[in-house]
Amino acid sequence: MHIRNGRRFTKPKDTRRRHTDAFKQALVERSLVPGASVAVIAQDAGINANQLFNWRRLRLQAAASTADAEVVLLLKLMVQKPRLQLARRNRSLPAHLPRDEQVHRPATTDAHHDNDGQACGCSACGGRLRCIGADVSEQLEYVPPHFKVIRHVRPQLACVKCQGTFQAEAPSRPIVRALPGPGLLAHVMVSKYCGHIPLYRQSRIHAREGVEIDRSTMTGWVARGDELIDPLLVALGRYVLAADKVHADDTPVKVLDPGAGKTKSGRLWVYVRDDRPAGSPAPAAAWYRYSPDRKGEHPRDHLKQYHGILQADAYGGWIRLYGSGVTEAACWAHARRPRWDLYQSSGRAPDSLAAQALRRIRALYEIEAEIRGQPPDVRREQREARAAPLLKDMHVWLTGLAGRVSAKSEIAQAIGYSLVRWTALTRYVDDGRIEIDNSAAERALRGVAL
């Protein structure tokens, strides 16, 4: 209880967090590592980035007082907050777009005319105007798509001598005896699957243009269109499974349950070929497959002809594939996820076991960021030299923790997840073709939510 101006009041508690000097020193030293991100380090530690910048300034002042010239020079270069470099906008429009040139001439009189017959008399004095230059600016315009009707006319010809009749065969259509041409059918399917525009919305959009197309009609078009692209789907599957490494994942999808009056959960599987992070020029591709449930027989059927590296999560359906020509590569993003959840639930305590594990994993990802796009041999050499010692130290640390924490705790489950899959998690070190995680497959499934 405190007294001010004769009145009693309770002094509010100071809820600000107090950080030890050792904690500040450790963060400052981490931020001085070349390539380190102050924002990321501050986020991991649960502090504001401005705090870390202030601690680094204090370190500069302390170094200056002790005449540590090298530290002073380093900190002078690094204590400044990064400023956003405003890139000069490229105002030029793509060259492949058609140009509609419109010339805007000033007011003239008919006193004079140029070689093209256009009036060029001066409106001020009546003299002759001549062109001395022009200001050119461009404006981007959009011409809304429109429908058109193609009339196929096949004249019938009769021979006056033999009385025979002749007529050209009717041109083929994507769907027999149906209205949509190839362009319209492609537009409907691309709008649905790439633009994520449901058919009922497309029906309304077309109605605004005066063309009534029922949703059920377009549903039939899409079903027949799926049949038309089946050969492309088969070719896409061959291309994806011809890779040395494939990323795999699955996600639930809601599908109609005819007769039940409700929906049920199906499963969408994706298999991704993407070797661009390893410097490969081969185009990336994703092959999607559907199944009514998540039984392991479905991925085994999809990959029955595949031989190579399969990078996936810990789903049990993959297990029976490993060892029969398929090599397992695990995902560090999945190994990190439970630790991040624990870090969040602990109030982002910087000294918690989860925070320590996250810092160790982040060090592995920082190495990957530096070697992304390099050939497999270069990636393998860098990983063996830099990541392997970190992983060895992490394995010793996790093994020691496993015997000290409760076997039923969440941190013990996270540790067990990593130790059980340690060989698969560290396989990427010795093979430059393998990624550190399965993010390629997870990215390929983001569009499913839309």
XYZ file of N, CA and C in Angstrom, residues 75-265:
573
model
N 30.282 -4.457 -35.269
C 28.984 -4.026 -34.764
C 28.486 -2.776 -35.473
N 29.377 -1.890 -35.872
C 28.954 -0.699 -36.612
C 28.271 -1.088 -37.920
N 28.744 -2.187 -38.487
C 28.150 -2.648 -39.735
C 26.829 -3.357 -39.515
N 26.594 -3.872 -38.288
C 25.451 -4.760 -38.078
C 24.370 -4.202 -37.163
N 24.654 -3.131 -36.403
C 23.626 -2.657 -35.488
C 22.559 -1.841 -36.194
N 22.865 -1.368 -37.389
C 21.870 -0.584 -38.102
C 20.699 -1.465 -38.501
N 19.508 -0.978 -38.288
C 18.327 -1.723 -38.699
C 18.279 -1.779 -40.218
N 17.914 -2.923 -40.755
C 17.839 -3.020 -42.213
C 16.719 -2.137 -42.744
N 17.031 -1.396 -43.771
C 16.044 -0.531 -44.390
C 15.524 -1.171 -45.663
N 14.258 -1.000 -45.874
C 13.665 -1.574 -47.076
C 14.160 -0.802 -48.283
N 14.752 -1.514 -49.195
C 15.185 -0.904 -50.439
C 14.010 -0.900 -51.406
N 13.529 0.285 -51.710
C 12.393 0.383 -52.620
C 12.877 0.193 -54.044
N 12.576 -0.955 -54.569
C 13.007 -1.244 -55.932
C 12.256 -0.359 -56.914
N 12.975 0.111 -57.885
C 12.355 0.936 -58.914
C 11.381 0.093 -59.724
N 10.183 0.558 -59.787
C 9.169 -0.219 -60.487
C 9.430 -0.226 -61.982
N 9.284 -1.378 -62.526
C 9.417 -1.504 -63.975
C 8.044 -1.225 -64.589
N 7.910 -0.013 -65.125
C 6.614 0.406 -65.629
C 6.335 -0.109 -67.029
N 7.316 -0.735 -67.673
C 7.086 -1.235 -69.022
C 6.181 -2.457 -68.967
N 5.223 -2.503 -69.876
C 4.278 -3.604 -69.933
C 4.811 -4.715 -70.825
N 4.363 -5.949 -70.624
C 4.891 -7.074 -71.417
C 4.813 -6.814 -72.915
N 5.889 -7.160 -73.607
C 5.977 -6.864 -75.041
C 5.039 -7.724 -75.877
N 4.619 -8.894 -75.334
C 3.791 -9.788 -76.149
C 2.341 -9.331 -76.238
N 1.952 -8.342 -75.418
C 0.561 -7.879 -75.471
C 0.322 -7.042 -76.720
N -0.824 -7.199 -77.352
C -1.122 -6.379 -78.534
C -1.261 -4.913 -78.146
N -0.827 -4.030 -79.049
C -0.881 -2.589 -78.813
C -1.955 -1.960 -79.693
N -2.808 -1.176 -79.083
C -3.818 -0.403 -79.800
C -3.401 1.058 -79.708
N -2.737 1.545 -80.765
C -2.171 2.892 -80.722
C -3.219 3.932 -81.070
N -3.373 4.897 -80.207
C -4.307 5.994 -80.410
C -3.522 7.300 -80.385
N -3.606 8.060 -81.475
C -2.877 9.326 -81.604
C -3.823 10.471 -81.270
N -3.410 11.286 -80.332
C -4.227 12.421 -79.892
C -3.560 13.713 -80.404
N -4.157 14.303 -81.443
C -3.586 15.503 -82.065
C -4.206 16.758 -81.449
N -3.425 17.804 -81.358
C -3.988 19.068 -80.849
C -4.933 19.692 -81.870
N -5.662 20.682 -81.427
C -6.599 21.368 -82.318
C -5.836 22.098 -83.423
N -6.281 21.959 -84.669
C -5.639 22.594 -85.824
C -6.707 23.219 -86.716
N -6.228 24.001 -87.688
C -7.124 24.602 -88.684
C -6.848 23.970 -90.037
N -7.715 24.248 -90.993
C -7.558 23.701 -92.343
C -6.701 24.576 -93.239
N -5.986 25.518 -92.644
C -5.152 26.403 -93.463
C -4.048 25.631 -94.166
N -3.573 24.587 -93.564
C -2.519 23.769 -94.154
C -2.861 22.298 -93.942
N -2.289 21.431 -94.800
C -2.464 19.986 -94.670
C -1.121 19.301 -94.895
N -0.880 18.205 -94.169
C 0.373 17.471 -94.333
C 0.258 16.463 -95.465
N 1.286 15.623 -95.648
C 1.302 14.663 -96.753
C 0.205 13.619 -96.630
N -0.293 13.372 -95.410
C -1.374 12.402 -95.220
C -2.751 13.030 -95.344
N -2.787 14.315 -95.665
C -4.068 14.999 -95.836
C -4.672 15.496 -94.549
N -3.944 15.397 -93.445
C -4.485 15.861 -92.171
C -4.208 17.348 -91.995
N -5.182 18.062 -91.406
C -5.030 19.488 -91.172
C -3.872 19.752 -90.227
N -3.056 20.754 -90.552
C -1.913 21.083 -89.695
C -1.722 22.588 -89.603
N -2.821 23.318 -89.694
C -2.727 24.756 -89.554
C -2.712 25.163 -88.097
N -1.905 26.172 -87.786
C -1.770 26.641 -86.410
C -3.033 27.366 -85.989
N -3.596 26.997 -84.863
C -4.822 27.638 -84.386
C -4.553 28.997 -83.770
N -3.268 29.338 -83.561
C -2.928 30.623 -82.959
C -2.640 31.693 -84.007
N -1.857 31.316 -85.042
C -1.462 32.322 -86.034
C -1.770 31.928 -87.468
N -2.214 30.696 -87.682
C -2.520 30.242 -89.036
C -1.331 29.664 -89.769
N -0.130 29.605 -89.134
C 1.044 29.050 -89.775
C 0.948 27.538 -89.938
N 2.015 26.956 -90.485
C 2.037 25.505 -90.729
C 2.712 24.812 -89.545
N 2.049 23.758 -89.045
C 2.601 22.971 -87.941
C 3.411 21.802 -88.480
N 4.537 21.518 -87.847
C 5.320 20.339 -88.191
C 5.628 19.556 -86.921
N 5.750 18.255 -87.036
C 5.966 17.389 -85.867
C 7.410 17.480 -85.404
N 7.597 17.746 -84.143
C 8.952 17.846 -83.572
C 9.187 16.782 -82.502
N 8.224 15.906 -82.307
C 8.369 14.857 -81.300
C 7.008 14.379 -80.823
N 7.037 13.461 -79.866
C 5.787 12.929 -79.324
C 6.040 12.352 -77.943
N 5.090 12.513 -77.060
C 5.110 11.874 -75.746
C 4.279 10.606 -75.816
N 4.881 9.504 -75.404
C 4.209 8.206 -75.485
C 4.041 7.649 -74.083
N 2.839 7.275 -73.737
C 2.558 6.609 -72.463
C 1.651 5.411 -72.736
N 1.723 4.425 -71.861
C 0.944 3.214 -72.060
C -0.036 3.016 -70.913
N -1.172 2.457 -71.226
C -2.222 2.172 -70.253
C -2.659 0.731 -70.438
N -2.738 -0.005 -69.345
C -3.146 -1.405 -69.423
C -4.664 -1.498 -69.364
N -5.239 -2.139 -70.341
C -6.680 -2.286 -70.433
C -7.049 -3.760 -70.486
N -8.270 -4.055 -70.117
C -8.751 -5.440 -70.117
C -9.981 -5.536 -70.999
N -9.944 -6.467 -71.945
C -11.088 -6.718 -72.815
C -11.782 -7.965 -72.291
N -12.990 -7.858 -71.751
C -13.659 -9.034 -71.183
C -13.828 -10.133 -72.226
N -13.662 -11.394 -71.813
C -13.881 -12.496 -72.752
C -15.335 -12.509 -73.216
N -15.533 -13.033 -74.371
C -16.883 -13.047 -74.920
C -17.143 -14.369 -75.618
N -18.411 -14.687 -75.741
C -18.818 -15.891 -76.457
C -18.954 -15.586 -77.945
N -18.807 -16.616 -78.727
C -19.131 -16.532 -80.146
C -19.663 -17.886 -80.591
N -20.441 -17.860 -81.649
C -21.049 -19.080 -82.183
C -20.353 -19.436 -83.483
N -19.882 -20.647 -83.563
C -19.257 -21.146 -84.804
C -20.283 -21.979 -85.548
N -20.620 -21.545 -86.725
C -21.577 -22.269 -87.555
C -20.811 -23.156 -88.531
N -21.005 -24.444 -88.426
C -20.368 -25.408 -89.324
C -21.321 -25.694 -90.478
N -20.978 -25.223 -91.651
C -21.810 -25.405 -92.856
C -21.146 -26.448 -93.755
N -21.869 -27.502 -94.078
C -21.338 -28.571 -94.946
C -22.217 -28.683 -96.189
N -21.817 -28.021 -97.232
C -22.626 -28.071 -98.452
C -22.721 -29.498 -98.997
N -23.873 -29.839 -99.546
C -24.078 -31.118 -100.220
C -23.959 -30.886 -101.722
N -23.054 -31.599 -102.334
C -22.799 -31.444 -103.765
C -23.245 -32.704 -104.503
N -23.916 -32.494 -105.637
C -24.387 -33.612 -106.471
C -23.740 -33.528 -107.838
N -23.318 -34.679 -108.339
C -22.681 -34.749 -109.656
C -23.767 -34.816 -110.729
N -23.651 -33.941 -111.730
C -24.654 -33.908 -112.801
C -24.501 -35.081 -113.768
N -23.369 -35.770 -113.643
C -23.141 -36.877 -114.571
C -23.502 -38.214 -113.938
N -22.911 -38.489 -112.751
C -23.160 -39.791 -112.115
C -24.248 -39.737 -111.050
N -24.753 -38.542 -110.807
C -25.814 -38.357 -109.820
C -25.369 -38.676 -108.380
N -24.069 -38.790 -108.163
C -23.572 -39.045 -106.814
C -23.590 -37.779 -105.962
N -23.775 -37.930 -104.670
C -23.765 -36.778 -103.747
C -22.548 -36.859 -102.844
N -22.050 -35.700 -102.549
C -20.821 -35.626 -101.755
C -20.981 -34.545 -100.680
N -20.447 -34.853 -99.486
C -20.499 -33.908 -98.371
C -19.338 -34.188 -97.419
N -18.693 -33.142 -96.937
C -17.568 -33.301 -95.997
C -18.065 -33.876 -94.681
N -17.201 -34.626 -94.022
C -17.556 -35.169 -92.715
C -17.662 -34.043 -91.683
N -18.536 -34.241 -90.739
C -18.706 -33.246 -89.688
C -17.434 -33.162 -88.840
N -16.987 -31.959 -88.514
C -15.786 -31.835 -87.678
C -16.019 -32.452 -86.301
N -14.980 -32.987 -85.752
C -15.100 -33.630 -84.434
C -15.329 -32.587 -83.352
N -15.966 -33.021 -82.282
C -16.224 -32.159 -81.144
C -15.635 -32.815 -79.897
N -15.261 -32.012 -78.909
C -14.729 -32.614 -77.672
C -15.721 -33.581 -77.043
N -17.005 -33.197 -77.042
C -18.071 -34.042 -76.518
C -19.091 -34.228 -77.634
N -19.338 -35.473 -78.005
C -20.210 -35.771 -79.144
C -21.606 -35.188 -78.907
N -22.102 -34.493 -79.922
C -23.438 -33.893 -79.934
C -23.661 -32.927 -78.768
N -22.586 -32.312 -78.298
C -22.695 -31.316 -77.235
C -22.292 -29.942 -77.756
N -22.710 -28.902 -77.098
C -22.496 -27.546 -77.570
C -21.074 -27.015 -77.383
N -20.360 -27.328 -76.297
C -19.105 -26.606 -76.040
C -18.002 -26.950 -77.035
N -17.337 -25.891 -77.495
C -16.137 -26.092 -78.296
C -14.950 -26.350 -77.387
N -13.793 -26.642 -77.963
C -12.606 -26.934 -77.132
C -12.238 -25.782 -76.200
N -12.348 -24.541 -76.707
C -11.983 -23.389 -75.886
C -12.903 -23.206 -74.700
N -14.222 -23.366 -74.922
C -15.174 -23.200 -73.828
C -15.014 -24.304 -72.793
N -14.836 -25.532 -73.246
C -14.655 -26.643 -72.312
C -13.395 -26.442 -71.475
N -12.310 -26.017 -72.120
C -11.066 -25.763 -71.384
C -11.246 -24.616 -70.398
N -11.984 -23.584 -70.797
C -12.205 -22.437 -69.911
C -12.983 -22.845 -68.658
N -14.011 -23.670 -68.823
C -14.812 -24.116 -67.685
C -13.953 -24.928 -66.722
N -13.130 -25.835 -67.245
C -12.340 -26.706 -66.381
C -11.190 -25.947 -65.713
N -10.549 -25.053 -66.448
C -9.465 -24.269 -65.853
C -10.016 -23.332 -64.780
N -11.181 -22.738 -65.035
C -11.789 -21.854 -64.045
C -12.147 -22.625 -62.779
N -12.587 -23.863 -62.931
C -12.990 -24.665 -61.774
C -11.784 -25.152 -60.975
N -10.783 -25.701 -61.659
C -9.687 -26.357 -60.947
C -8.486 -25.441 -60.677
N -8.249 -24.477 -61.559
C -7.110 -23.571 -61.352
C -7.557 -22.239 -60.763
N -8.715 -21.736 -61.230
C -9.234 -20.489 -60.674
C -10.108 -20.693 -59.465
N -10.425 -21.966 -59.146
C -11.234 -22.315 -57.966
C -12.592 -21.612 -57.984
N -13.204 -21.537 -59.181
C -14.527 -20.929 -59.331
C -15.540 -22.054 -59.482
N -16.427 -22.256 -58.511
C -17.417 -23.333 -58.619
C -18.299 -23.150 -59.856
N -18.904 -24.252 -60.277
C -19.715 -24.212 -61.495
C -20.932 -23.311 -61.335
N -21.508 -23.250 -60.146
C -22.701 -22.405 -59.998
C -22.325 -20.926 -60.154
N -21.100 -20.556 -59.754
C -20.663 -19.176 -59.959
C -20.378 -18.917 -61.435
N -19.796 -19.893 -62.105
C -19.567 -19.735 -63.532
C -20.893 -19.562 -64.266
N -21.911 -20.307 -63.832
C -23.226 -20.186 -64.461
C -23.756 -18.765 -64.327
N -23.577 -18.149 -63.173
C -24.034 -16.777 -62.970
C -23.226 -15.789 -63.799
N -21.914 -16.028 -63.896
C -21.063 -15.142 -64.695
C -21.506 -15.170 -66.155
N -21.773 -16.357 -66.687
C -22.207 -16.463 -68.077
C -23.579 -15.834 -68.271
N -24.433 -15.949 -67.259
C -25.781 -15.372 -67.379
C -25.709 -13.858 -67.518
N -24.723 -13.223 -66.883
C -24.584 -11.769 -67.016
C -24.224 -11.371 -68.435
N -23.687 -12.302 -69.208
C -23.359 -12.033 -70.608
C -24.478 -12.474 -71.536
N -25.591 -12.897 -70.951
C -26.738 -13.266 -71.763
C -26.728 -14.693 -72.252
N -25.864 -15.528 -71.701
C -25.786 -16.939 -72.108
C -26.165 -17.796 -70.907
N -27.262 -18.488 -70.984
C -27.744 -19.324 -69.897
C -27.186 -20.741 -70.036
N -26.314 -21.119 -69.099
C -25.762 -22.478 -69.062
C -25.995 -23.025 -67.665
N -26.818 -24.032 -67.549
C -27.147 -24.581 -66.251
C -25.939 -25.270 -65.625
N -25.895 -25.230 -64.300
C -24.771 -25.861 -63.604
C -24.715 -27.350 -63.884
N -25.856 -28.013 -63.916
C -25.861 -29.457 -64.175
C -25.311 -29.771 -65.561
N -25.540 -28.864 -66.507
C -24.987 -29.062 -67.852
C -23.471 -29.013 -67.814
N -22.928 -28.007 -67.115
C -21.472 -27.900 -67.025
C -20.876 -29.050 -66.220
N -21.646 -29.583 -65.262
C -21.162 -30.761 -64.521
C -20.925 -31.925 -65.470
N -21.852 -32.118 -66.409
C -21.658 -33.165 -67.409
C -20.467 -32.886 -68.304
N -20.266 -31.617 -68.657
C -19.104 -31.272 -69.478
C -17.804 -31.601 -68.752
N -17.751 -31.246 -67.472
C -16.520 -31.495 -66.710
C -16.254 -32.994 -66.605
N -17.308 -33.784 -66.394
C -17.122 -35.236 -66.295
C -16.554 -35.803 -67.589
N -17.106 -35.355 -68.718
C -16.586 -35.837 -70.007
C -15.203 -35.259 -70.282
N -14.964 -34.029 -69.824
C -13.629 -33.450 -70.004
C -12.569 -34.203 -69.237
N -12.937 -34.713 -68.058
C -11.990 -35.529 -67.286
C -11.583 -36.766 -68.076
N -12.522 -37.354 -68.793
C -12.203 -38.532 -69.598
C -11.246 -38.177 -70.733
N -11.407 -36.969 -71.275
C -10.560 -36.568 -72.397
C -9.101 -36.383 -71.979
N -8.888 -35.976 -70.741
C -7.500 -35.728 -70.312
C -6.883 -36.931 -69.622
N -7.584 -38.056 -69.596
C -7.011 -39.267 -68.989
C -5.658 -39.645 -69.592
N -5.487 -39.587 -70.930
C -4.152 -39.911 -71.480
C -3.064 -38.975 -70.956
N -3.412 -37.691 -70.767
C -2.430 -36.758 -70.215
C -2.106 -37.097 -68.769
N -3.129 -37.546 -68.024
C -2.916 -37.919 -66.634
C -1.985 -39.122 -66.528
N -2.150 -40.086 -67.432
C -1.278 -41.261 -67.437
C 0.154 -40.847 -67.756
N 0.307 -39.957 -68.732
C 1.644 -39.487 -69.097
C 2.271 -38.696 -67.950
N 1.455 -37.908 -67.241
C 1.964 -37.146 -66.105
C 2.444 -38.088 -65.005
N 1.681 -39.154 -64.744
C 2.094 -40.117 -63.735
C 3.408 -40.794 -64.091
N 3.573 -41.134 -65.367
C 4.842 -41.748 -65.793
C 6.006 -40.792 -65.580
N 5.778 -39.520 -65.895
C 6.848 -38.535 -65.750
C 7.243 -38.363 -64.280
N 6.255 -38.258 -63.406
C 6.544 -38.053 -61.990
C 7.285 -39.254 -61.409
N 6.814 -40.456 -61.707
C 7.415 -41.658 -61.122
C 8.714 -42.061 -61.797
N 9.101 -41.343 -62.847
C 10.403 -41.609 -63.466
C 11.534 -40.914 -62.722
N 11.196 -40.092 -61.746
C 12.211 -39.361 -60.987
C 12.909 -40.277 -59.989
N 14.119 -39.883 -59.590
C 14.854 -40.633 -58.573
C 14.264 -40.422 -57.190
N 13.583 -39.283 -57.010
C 13.008 -38.937 -55.709
C 11.609 -38.393 -55.922
N 10.677 -38.835 -55.094
C 9.288 -38.385 -55.175
C 8.817 -37.984 -53.783
N 8.157 -36.848 -53.699
C 7.514 -36.419 -52.457
C 6.068 -36.910 -52.464
N 5.580 -37.361 -51.323
C 4.218 -37.905 -51.244
C 3.522 -37.386 -49.991
N 2.213 -37.159 -50.135
C 1.411 -36.725 -48.997
C -0.053 -36.970 -49.339
N -0.936 -36.796 -48.367
C -2.362 -36.978 -48.604
C -3.142 -36.029 -47.722
N -4.405 -35.802 -48.074
C -5.262 -34.916 -47.301
C -6.703 -35.358 -47.445
N -7.536 -35.162 -46.426
C -8.949 -35.534 -46.559
C -9.707 -34.533 -47.421
N -10.702 -35.016 -48.156
C -11.566 -34.170 -48.966
C -13.007 -34.601 -48.754
N -13.908 -33.642 -48.755
C -15.325 -33.927 -48.625
C -15.903 -34.259 -50.004
N -16.587 -35.384 -50.082
C -17.210 -35.803 -51.339
C -18.666 -36.164 -51.051
N -19.493 -36.119 -52.083
C -20.897 -36.451 -51.925
C -21.078 -37.936 -51.651
N -22.054 -38.241 -50.837
C -22.406 -39.616 -50.515
C -23.815 -39.869 -51.050
N -23.943 -40.323 -52.316
C -25.268 -40.473 -52.933
C -26.181 -41.365 -52.099
N -27.408 -40.891 -51.901
C -28.394 -41.651 -51.152
C -28.390 -41.381 -49.672
N -27.297 -40.848 -49.140
C -27.213 -40.587 -47.706
C -27.637 -39.169 -47.356
N -27.694 -38.315 -48.341
C -28.083 -36.935 -48.077
C -27.035 -36.124 -47.353
N -25.794 -36.544 -47.396
C -24.722 -35.824 -46.724
C -23.404 -36.113 -47.444
N -22.329 -35.584 -46.897
C -21.013 -35.822 -47.490
C -20.232 -36.832 -46.650
N -19.200 -37.365 -47.243
C -18.298 -38.265 -46.545
C -16.864 -37.844 -46.852
N -15.919 -38.394 -46.128
C -14.510 -38.032 -46.300
C -13.827 -39.017 -47.236
